PDB file of C-alpha atoms in Angstrom:
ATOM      1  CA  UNK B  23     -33.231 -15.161  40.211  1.00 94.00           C
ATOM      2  CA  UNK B  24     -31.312 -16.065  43.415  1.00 97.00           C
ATOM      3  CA  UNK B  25     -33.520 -16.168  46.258  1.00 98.00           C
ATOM      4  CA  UNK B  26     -32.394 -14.555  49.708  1.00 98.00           C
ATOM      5  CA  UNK B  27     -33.971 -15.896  52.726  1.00 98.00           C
ATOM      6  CA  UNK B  28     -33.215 -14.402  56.540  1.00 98.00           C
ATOM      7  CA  UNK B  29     -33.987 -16.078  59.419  1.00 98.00           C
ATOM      8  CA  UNK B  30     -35.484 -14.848  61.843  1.00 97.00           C
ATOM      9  CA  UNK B  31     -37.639 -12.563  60.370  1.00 97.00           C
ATOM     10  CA  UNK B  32     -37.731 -10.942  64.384  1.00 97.00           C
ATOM     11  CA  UNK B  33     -35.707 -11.603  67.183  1.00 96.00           C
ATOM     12  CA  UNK B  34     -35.856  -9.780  70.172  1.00 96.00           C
ATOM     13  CA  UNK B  35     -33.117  -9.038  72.530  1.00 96.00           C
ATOM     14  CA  UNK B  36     -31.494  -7.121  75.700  1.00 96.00           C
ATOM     15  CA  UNK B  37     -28.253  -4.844  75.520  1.00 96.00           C
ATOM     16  CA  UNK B  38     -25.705  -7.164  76.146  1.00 96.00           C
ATOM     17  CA  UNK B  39     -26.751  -9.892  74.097  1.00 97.00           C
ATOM     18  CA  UNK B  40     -24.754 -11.449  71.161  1.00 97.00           C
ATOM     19  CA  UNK B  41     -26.993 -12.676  68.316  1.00 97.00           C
ATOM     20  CA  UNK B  42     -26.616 -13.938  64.907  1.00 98.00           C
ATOM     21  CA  UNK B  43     -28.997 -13.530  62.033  1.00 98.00           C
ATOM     22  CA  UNK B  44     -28.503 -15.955  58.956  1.00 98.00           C
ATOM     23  CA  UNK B  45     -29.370 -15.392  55.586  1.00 98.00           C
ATOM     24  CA  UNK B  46     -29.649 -18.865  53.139  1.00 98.00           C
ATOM     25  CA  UNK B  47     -28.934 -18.318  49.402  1.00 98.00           C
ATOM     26  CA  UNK B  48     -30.870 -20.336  46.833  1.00 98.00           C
ATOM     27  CA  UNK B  49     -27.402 -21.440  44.823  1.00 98.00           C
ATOM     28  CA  UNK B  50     -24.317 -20.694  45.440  1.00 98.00           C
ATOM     29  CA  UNK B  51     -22.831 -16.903  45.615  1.00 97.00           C
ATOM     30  CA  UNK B  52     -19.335 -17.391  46.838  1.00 96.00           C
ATOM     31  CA  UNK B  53     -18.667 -14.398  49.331  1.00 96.00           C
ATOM     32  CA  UNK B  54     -20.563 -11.897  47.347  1.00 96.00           C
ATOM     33  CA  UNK B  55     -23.099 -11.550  50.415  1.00 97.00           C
ATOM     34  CA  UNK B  56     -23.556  -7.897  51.739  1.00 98.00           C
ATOM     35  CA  UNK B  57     -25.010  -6.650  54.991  1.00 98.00           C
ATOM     36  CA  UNK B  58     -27.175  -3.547  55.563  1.00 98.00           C
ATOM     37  CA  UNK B  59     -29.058  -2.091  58.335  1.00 98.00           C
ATOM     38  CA  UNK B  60     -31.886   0.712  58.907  1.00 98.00           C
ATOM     39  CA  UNK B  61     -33.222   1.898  61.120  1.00 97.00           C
ATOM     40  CA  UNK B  62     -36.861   3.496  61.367  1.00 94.00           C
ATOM     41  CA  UNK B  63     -37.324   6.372  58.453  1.00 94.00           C
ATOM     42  CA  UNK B  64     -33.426   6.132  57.615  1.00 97.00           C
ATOM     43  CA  UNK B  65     -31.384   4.853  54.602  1.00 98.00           C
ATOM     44  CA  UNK B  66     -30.262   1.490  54.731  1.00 98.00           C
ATOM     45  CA  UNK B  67     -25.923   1.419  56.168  1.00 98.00           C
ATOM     46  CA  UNK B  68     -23.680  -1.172  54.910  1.00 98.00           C
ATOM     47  CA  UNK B  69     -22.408  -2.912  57.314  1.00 98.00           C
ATOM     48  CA  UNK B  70     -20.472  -6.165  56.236  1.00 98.00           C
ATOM     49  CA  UNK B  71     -19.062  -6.823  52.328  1.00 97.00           C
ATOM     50  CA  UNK B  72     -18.127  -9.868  50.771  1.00 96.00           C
ATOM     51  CA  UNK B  73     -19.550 -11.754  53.231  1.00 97.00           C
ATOM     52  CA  UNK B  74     -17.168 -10.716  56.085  1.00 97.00           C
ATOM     53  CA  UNK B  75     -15.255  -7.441  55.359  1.00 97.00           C
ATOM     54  CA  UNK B  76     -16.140  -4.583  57.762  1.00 97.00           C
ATOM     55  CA  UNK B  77     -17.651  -1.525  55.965  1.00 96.00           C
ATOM     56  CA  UNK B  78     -15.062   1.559  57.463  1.00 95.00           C
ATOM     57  CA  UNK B  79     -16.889   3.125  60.398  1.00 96.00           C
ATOM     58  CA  UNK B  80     -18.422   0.024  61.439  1.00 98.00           C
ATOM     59  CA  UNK B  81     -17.827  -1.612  65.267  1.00 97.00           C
ATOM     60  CA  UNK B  82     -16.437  -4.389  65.371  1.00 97.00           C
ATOM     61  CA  UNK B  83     -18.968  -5.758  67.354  1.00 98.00           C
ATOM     62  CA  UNK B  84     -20.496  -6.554  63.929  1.00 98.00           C
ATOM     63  CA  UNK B  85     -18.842  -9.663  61.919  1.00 98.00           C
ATOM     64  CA  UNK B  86     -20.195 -12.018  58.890  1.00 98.00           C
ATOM     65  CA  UNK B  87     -19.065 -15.394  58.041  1.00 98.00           C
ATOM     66  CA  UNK B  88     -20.298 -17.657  55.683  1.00 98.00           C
ATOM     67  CA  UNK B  89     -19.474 -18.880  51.750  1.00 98.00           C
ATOM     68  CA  UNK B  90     -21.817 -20.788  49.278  1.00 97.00           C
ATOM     69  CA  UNK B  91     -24.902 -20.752  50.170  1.00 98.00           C
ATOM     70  CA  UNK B  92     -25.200 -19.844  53.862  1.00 98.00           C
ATOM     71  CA  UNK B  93     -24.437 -16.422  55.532  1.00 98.00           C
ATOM     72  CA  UNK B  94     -24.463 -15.113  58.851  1.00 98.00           C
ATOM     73  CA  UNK B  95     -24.094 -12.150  60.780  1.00 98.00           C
ATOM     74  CA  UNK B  96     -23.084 -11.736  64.302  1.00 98.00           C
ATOM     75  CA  UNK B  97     -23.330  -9.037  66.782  1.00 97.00           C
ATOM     76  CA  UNK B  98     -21.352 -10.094  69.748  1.00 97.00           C
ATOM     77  CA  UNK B  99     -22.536  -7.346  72.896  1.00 96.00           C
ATOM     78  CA  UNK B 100     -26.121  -5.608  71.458  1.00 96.00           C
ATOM     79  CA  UNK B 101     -25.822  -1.890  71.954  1.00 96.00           C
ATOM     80  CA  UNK B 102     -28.656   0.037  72.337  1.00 94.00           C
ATOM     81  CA  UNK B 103     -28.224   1.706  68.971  1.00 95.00           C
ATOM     82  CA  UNK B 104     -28.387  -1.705  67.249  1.00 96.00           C
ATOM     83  CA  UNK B 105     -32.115  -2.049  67.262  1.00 93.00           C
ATOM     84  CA  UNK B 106     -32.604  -1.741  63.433  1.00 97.00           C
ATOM     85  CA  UNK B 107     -33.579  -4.096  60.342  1.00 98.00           C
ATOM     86  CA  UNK B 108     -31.369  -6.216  59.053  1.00 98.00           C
ATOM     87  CA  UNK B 109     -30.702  -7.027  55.240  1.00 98.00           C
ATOM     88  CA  UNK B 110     -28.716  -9.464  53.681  1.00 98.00           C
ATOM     89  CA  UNK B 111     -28.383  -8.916  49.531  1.00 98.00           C
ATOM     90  CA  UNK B 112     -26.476 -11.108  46.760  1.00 97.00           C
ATOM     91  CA  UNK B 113     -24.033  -9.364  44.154  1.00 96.00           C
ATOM     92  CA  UNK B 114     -23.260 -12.161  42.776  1.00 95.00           C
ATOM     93  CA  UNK B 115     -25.422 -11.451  40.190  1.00 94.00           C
ATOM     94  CA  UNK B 116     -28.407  -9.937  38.591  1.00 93.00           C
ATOM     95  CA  UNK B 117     -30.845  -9.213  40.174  1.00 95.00           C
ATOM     96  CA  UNK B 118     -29.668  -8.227  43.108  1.00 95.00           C
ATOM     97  CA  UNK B 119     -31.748  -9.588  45.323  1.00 97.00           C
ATOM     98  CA  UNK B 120     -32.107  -9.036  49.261  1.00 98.00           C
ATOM     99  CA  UNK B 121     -33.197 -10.933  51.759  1.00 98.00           C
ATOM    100  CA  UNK B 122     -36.768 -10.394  53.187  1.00 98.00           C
ATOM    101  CA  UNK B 123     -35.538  -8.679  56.478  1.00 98.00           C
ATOM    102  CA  UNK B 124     -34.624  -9.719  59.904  1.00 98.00           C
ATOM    103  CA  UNK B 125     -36.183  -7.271  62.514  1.00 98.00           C
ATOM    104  CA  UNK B 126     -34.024  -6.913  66.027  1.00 97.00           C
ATOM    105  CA  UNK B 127     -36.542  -5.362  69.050  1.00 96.00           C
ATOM    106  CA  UNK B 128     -35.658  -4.632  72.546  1.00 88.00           C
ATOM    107  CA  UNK B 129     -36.609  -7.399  75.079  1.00 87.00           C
TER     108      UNK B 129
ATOM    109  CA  UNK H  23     -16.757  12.614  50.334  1.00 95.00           C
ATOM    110  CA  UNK H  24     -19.633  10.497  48.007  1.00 97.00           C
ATOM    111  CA  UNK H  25     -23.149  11.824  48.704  1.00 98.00           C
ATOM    112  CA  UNK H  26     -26.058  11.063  46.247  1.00 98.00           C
ATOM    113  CA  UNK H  27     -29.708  12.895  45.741  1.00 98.00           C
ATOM    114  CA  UNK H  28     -32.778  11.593  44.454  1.00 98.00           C
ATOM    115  CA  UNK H  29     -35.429  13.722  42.950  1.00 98.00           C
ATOM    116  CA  UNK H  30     -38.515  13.794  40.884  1.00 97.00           C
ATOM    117  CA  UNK H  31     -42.337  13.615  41.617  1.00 98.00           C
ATOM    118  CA  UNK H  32     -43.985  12.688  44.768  1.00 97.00           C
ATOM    119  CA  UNK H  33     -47.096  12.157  43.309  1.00 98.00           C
ATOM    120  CA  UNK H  34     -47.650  10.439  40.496  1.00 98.00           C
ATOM    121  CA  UNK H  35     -50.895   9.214  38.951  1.00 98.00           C
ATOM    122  CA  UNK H  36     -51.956   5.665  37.345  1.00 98.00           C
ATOM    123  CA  UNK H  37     -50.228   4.916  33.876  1.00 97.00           C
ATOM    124  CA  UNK H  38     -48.034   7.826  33.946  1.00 98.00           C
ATOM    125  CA  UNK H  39     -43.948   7.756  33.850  1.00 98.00           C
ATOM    126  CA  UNK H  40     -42.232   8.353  36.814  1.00 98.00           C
ATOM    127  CA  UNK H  41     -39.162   9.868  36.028  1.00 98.00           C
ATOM    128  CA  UNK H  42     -36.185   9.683  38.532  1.00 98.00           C
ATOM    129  CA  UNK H  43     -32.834  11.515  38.625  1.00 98.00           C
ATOM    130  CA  UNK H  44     -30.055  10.374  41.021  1.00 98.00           C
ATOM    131  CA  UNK H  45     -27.358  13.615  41.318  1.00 98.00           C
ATOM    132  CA  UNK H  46     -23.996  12.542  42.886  1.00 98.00           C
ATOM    133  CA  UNK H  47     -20.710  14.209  43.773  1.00 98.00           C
ATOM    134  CA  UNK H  48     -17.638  12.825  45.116  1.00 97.00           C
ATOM    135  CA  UNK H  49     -17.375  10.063  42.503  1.00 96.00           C
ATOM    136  CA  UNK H  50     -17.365  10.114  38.065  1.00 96.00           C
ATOM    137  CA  UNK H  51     -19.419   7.107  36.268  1.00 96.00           C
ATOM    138  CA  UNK H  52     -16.523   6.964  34.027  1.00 95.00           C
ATOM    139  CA  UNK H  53     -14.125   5.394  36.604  1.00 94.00           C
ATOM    140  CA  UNK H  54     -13.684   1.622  36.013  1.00 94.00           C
ATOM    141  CA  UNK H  55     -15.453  -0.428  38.258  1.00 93.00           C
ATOM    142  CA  UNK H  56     -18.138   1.921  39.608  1.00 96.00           C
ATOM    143  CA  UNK H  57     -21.750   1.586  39.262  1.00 97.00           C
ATOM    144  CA  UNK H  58     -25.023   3.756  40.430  1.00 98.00           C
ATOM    145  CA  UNK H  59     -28.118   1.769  41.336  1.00 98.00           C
ATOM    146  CA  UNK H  60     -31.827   1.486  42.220  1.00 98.00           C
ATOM    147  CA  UNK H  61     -33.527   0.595  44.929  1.00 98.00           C
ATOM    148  CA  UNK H  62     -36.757   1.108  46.136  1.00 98.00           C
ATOM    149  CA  UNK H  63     -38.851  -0.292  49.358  1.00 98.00           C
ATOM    150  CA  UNK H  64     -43.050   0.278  49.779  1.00 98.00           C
ATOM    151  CA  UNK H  65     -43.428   1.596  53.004  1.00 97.00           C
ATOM    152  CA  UNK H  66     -43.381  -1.189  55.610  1.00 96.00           C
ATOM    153  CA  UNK H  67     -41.822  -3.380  53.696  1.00 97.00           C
ATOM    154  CA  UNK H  68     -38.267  -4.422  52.429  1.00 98.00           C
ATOM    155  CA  UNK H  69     -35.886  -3.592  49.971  1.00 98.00           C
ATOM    156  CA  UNK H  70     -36.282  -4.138  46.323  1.00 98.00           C
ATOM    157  CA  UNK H  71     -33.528  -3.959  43.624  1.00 98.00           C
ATOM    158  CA  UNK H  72     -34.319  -2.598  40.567  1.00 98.00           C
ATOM    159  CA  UNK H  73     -31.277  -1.281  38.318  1.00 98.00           C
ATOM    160  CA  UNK H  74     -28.093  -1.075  38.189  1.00 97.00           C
ATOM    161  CA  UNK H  75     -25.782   0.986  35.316  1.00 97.00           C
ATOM    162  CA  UNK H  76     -22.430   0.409  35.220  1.00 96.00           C
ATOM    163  CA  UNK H  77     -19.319   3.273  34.395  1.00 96.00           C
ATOM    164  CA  UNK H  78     -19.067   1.123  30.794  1.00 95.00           C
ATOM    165  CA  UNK H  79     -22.624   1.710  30.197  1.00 96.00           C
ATOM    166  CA  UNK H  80     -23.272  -1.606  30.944  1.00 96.00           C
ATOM    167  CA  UNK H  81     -27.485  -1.913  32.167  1.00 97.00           C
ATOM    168  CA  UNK H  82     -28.795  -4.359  34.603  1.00 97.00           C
ATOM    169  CA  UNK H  83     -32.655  -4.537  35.460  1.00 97.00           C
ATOM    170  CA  UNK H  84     -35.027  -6.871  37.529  1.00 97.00           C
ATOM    171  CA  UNK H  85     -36.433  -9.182  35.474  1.00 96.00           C
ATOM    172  CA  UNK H  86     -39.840  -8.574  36.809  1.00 96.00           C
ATOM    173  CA  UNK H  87     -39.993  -4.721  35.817  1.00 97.00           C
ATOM    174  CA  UNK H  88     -37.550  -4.900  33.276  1.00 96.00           C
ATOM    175  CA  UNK H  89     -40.023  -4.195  30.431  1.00 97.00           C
ATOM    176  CA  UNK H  90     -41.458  -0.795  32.317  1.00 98.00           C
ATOM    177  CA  UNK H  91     -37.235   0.393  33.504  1.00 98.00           C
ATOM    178  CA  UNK H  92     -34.839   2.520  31.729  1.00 98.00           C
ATOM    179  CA  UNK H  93     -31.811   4.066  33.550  1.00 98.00           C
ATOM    180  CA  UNK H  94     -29.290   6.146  31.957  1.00 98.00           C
ATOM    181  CA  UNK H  95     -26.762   7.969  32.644  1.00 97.00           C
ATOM    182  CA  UNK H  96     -25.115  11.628  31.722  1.00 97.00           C
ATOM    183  CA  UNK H  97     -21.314  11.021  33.092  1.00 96.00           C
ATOM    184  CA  UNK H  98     -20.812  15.159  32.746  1.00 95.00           C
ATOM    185  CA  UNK H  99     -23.765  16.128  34.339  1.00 97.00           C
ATOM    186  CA  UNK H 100     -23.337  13.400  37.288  1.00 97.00           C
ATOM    187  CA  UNK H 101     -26.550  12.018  36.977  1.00 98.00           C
ATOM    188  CA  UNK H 102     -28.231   8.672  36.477  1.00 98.00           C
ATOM    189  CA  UNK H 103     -31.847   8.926  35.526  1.00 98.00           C
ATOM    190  CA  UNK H 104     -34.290   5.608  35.893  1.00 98.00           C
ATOM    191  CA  UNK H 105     -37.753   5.750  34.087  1.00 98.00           C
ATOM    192  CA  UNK H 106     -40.481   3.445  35.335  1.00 98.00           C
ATOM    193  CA  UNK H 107     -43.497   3.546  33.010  1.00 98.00           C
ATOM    194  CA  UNK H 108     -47.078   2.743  33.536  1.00 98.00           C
ATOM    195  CA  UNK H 109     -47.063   3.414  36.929  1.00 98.00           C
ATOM    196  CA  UNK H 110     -49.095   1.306  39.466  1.00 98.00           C
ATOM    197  CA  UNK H 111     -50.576   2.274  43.245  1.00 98.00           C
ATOM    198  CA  UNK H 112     -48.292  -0.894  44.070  1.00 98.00           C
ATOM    199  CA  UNK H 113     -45.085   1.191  42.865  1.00 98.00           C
ATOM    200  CA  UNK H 114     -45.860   3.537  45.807  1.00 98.00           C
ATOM    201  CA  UNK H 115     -42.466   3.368  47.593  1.00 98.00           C
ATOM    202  CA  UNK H 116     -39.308   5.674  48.753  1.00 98.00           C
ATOM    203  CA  UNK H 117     -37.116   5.320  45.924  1.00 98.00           C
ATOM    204  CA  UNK H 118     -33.136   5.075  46.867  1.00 98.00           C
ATOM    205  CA  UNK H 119     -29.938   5.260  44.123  1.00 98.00           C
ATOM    206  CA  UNK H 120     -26.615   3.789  45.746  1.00 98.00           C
ATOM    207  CA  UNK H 121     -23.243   4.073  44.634  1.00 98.00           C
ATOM    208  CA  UNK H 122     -21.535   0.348  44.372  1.00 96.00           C
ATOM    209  CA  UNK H 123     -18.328  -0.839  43.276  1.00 91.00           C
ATOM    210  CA  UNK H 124     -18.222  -3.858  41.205  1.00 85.00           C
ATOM    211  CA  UNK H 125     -14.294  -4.746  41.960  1.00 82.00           C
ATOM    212  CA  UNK H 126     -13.032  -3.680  45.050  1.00 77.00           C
ATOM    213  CA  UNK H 127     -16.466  -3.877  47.443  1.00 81.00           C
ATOM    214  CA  UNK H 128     -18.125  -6.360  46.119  1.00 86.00           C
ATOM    215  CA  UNK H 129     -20.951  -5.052  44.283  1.00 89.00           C
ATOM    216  CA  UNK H 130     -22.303  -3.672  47.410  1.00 95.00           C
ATOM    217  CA  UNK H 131     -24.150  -0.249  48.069  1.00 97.00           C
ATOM    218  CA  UNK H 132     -21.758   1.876  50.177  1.00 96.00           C
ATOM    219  CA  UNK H 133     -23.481   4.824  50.096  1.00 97.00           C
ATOM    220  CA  UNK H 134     -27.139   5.655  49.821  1.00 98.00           C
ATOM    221  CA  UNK H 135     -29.052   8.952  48.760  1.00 98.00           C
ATOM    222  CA  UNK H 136     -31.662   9.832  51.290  1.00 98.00           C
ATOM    223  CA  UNK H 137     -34.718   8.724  49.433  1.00 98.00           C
ATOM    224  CA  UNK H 138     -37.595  10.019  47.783  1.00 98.00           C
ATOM    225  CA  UNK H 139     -41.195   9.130  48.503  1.00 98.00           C
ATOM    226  CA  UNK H 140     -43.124   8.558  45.316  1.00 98.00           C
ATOM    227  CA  UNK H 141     -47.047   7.722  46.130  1.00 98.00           C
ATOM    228  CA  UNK H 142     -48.898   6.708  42.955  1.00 98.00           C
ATOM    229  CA  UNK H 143     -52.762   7.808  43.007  1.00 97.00           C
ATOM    230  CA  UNK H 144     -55.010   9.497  40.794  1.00 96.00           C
TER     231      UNK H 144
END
């Protein structure tokens, strides 16, 4: 199995603030990183595909970079909405693992 | 517009089968490239993949439940079913199917049903 580990697993933050969570495969997965968030007692969103590609709906404030083996996504001016969970997941192959989470608090 | 359903027990006792149906609309399982899975997360904790079957019947599973899964899937009905035997109080979780597309996004979950809480206890 492909191991998915996030880092941090919290971060806290103030509206405003750009932050980047990073996610570190265990071998390599190309692009086929995803992004999701949830927030308290809702389904997870998609955010970012294929390491980068904005799911439609999404603000841009949200971006992903990353290829191989290490991932990252970006918010660049935290919105008060944006205080969710945070997964990473691989598809590049079976099982499908996700990352561990990355929780984002208010400061 | 894709929207997906869980349903099935929310209690289930020790050893039983917990039997899981997934109803969607907006999509067909028999278009190339598109997939239903399974996901489930204990409450407090994260997300776990479990199965995935694809529009060519193809069947994924985690390896570490792989021997207690079985999804299906009845393309007229629009319905994916997963079976998880010899249920456990560590199974206790809300249990999610996602619609992914293996070509065009990825493999990624675009849209989620809303969940279903499934609390194993005698």
């Amino acid at each position: 199995d492909i191991q998915m580990t996030q880092s941090p697993s919290s971060l806290s933050a103030s509206v405003g603030d750009r932050v980047t969570i990073t996610c570190r495969a265990s071998q390599s997965i190309s692009t086929y990183l995803n992004w999701y968030q949830q927030k308290p007692g809702k389904v997870p969103k998609l955010l970012i595909y294929a390491a980068s590609s904005l799911q439609s709906g999404v603000p841009s404030r949200f971006s992903g970079t990353g290829s191989g083996t290490d991932f990252s996504l970006t918010i660049s001016s935290l919105q008060p909405e944006d205080f969710a969970t945070y997964y990473c997941q691989q598809s590049y192959s079976t099982p499908r693992t996700f990352g561990q989470g990355t929780k984002l608090e208010i400061k | 517009q894709i929207t997906l359903k869980e349903s099935g027990p929310t209690l289930v006792k020790p050893t039983q089968t917990l039997t899981l149906t997934c109803t969607f609309s907006g999509f067909s399982l028999s278009t190339s490239g598109v997939g239903v899975g399974w996901i489930r997360q204990p409450p407090g904790k994260a997300l776990e993949w479990l199965a995935l079957i694809y529009w060519d019947d193809d069947k994924r599973y985690s390896p570490s439940l792989k021997s207690r899964l079985t999804i299906t899937k009845d393309t007229s009905k629009n319905q994916v079913v997963l079976t998880m035997t010899n249920m456990d109080p560590v199974d206790t979780a809300t249990y999610y199917c996602a619609h992914s597309r293996r070509y065009s996004a990825y493999g990624s979950f675009d849209y989620w049903g809303q969940g279903t809480l499934v609390t194993v206890s005698s």
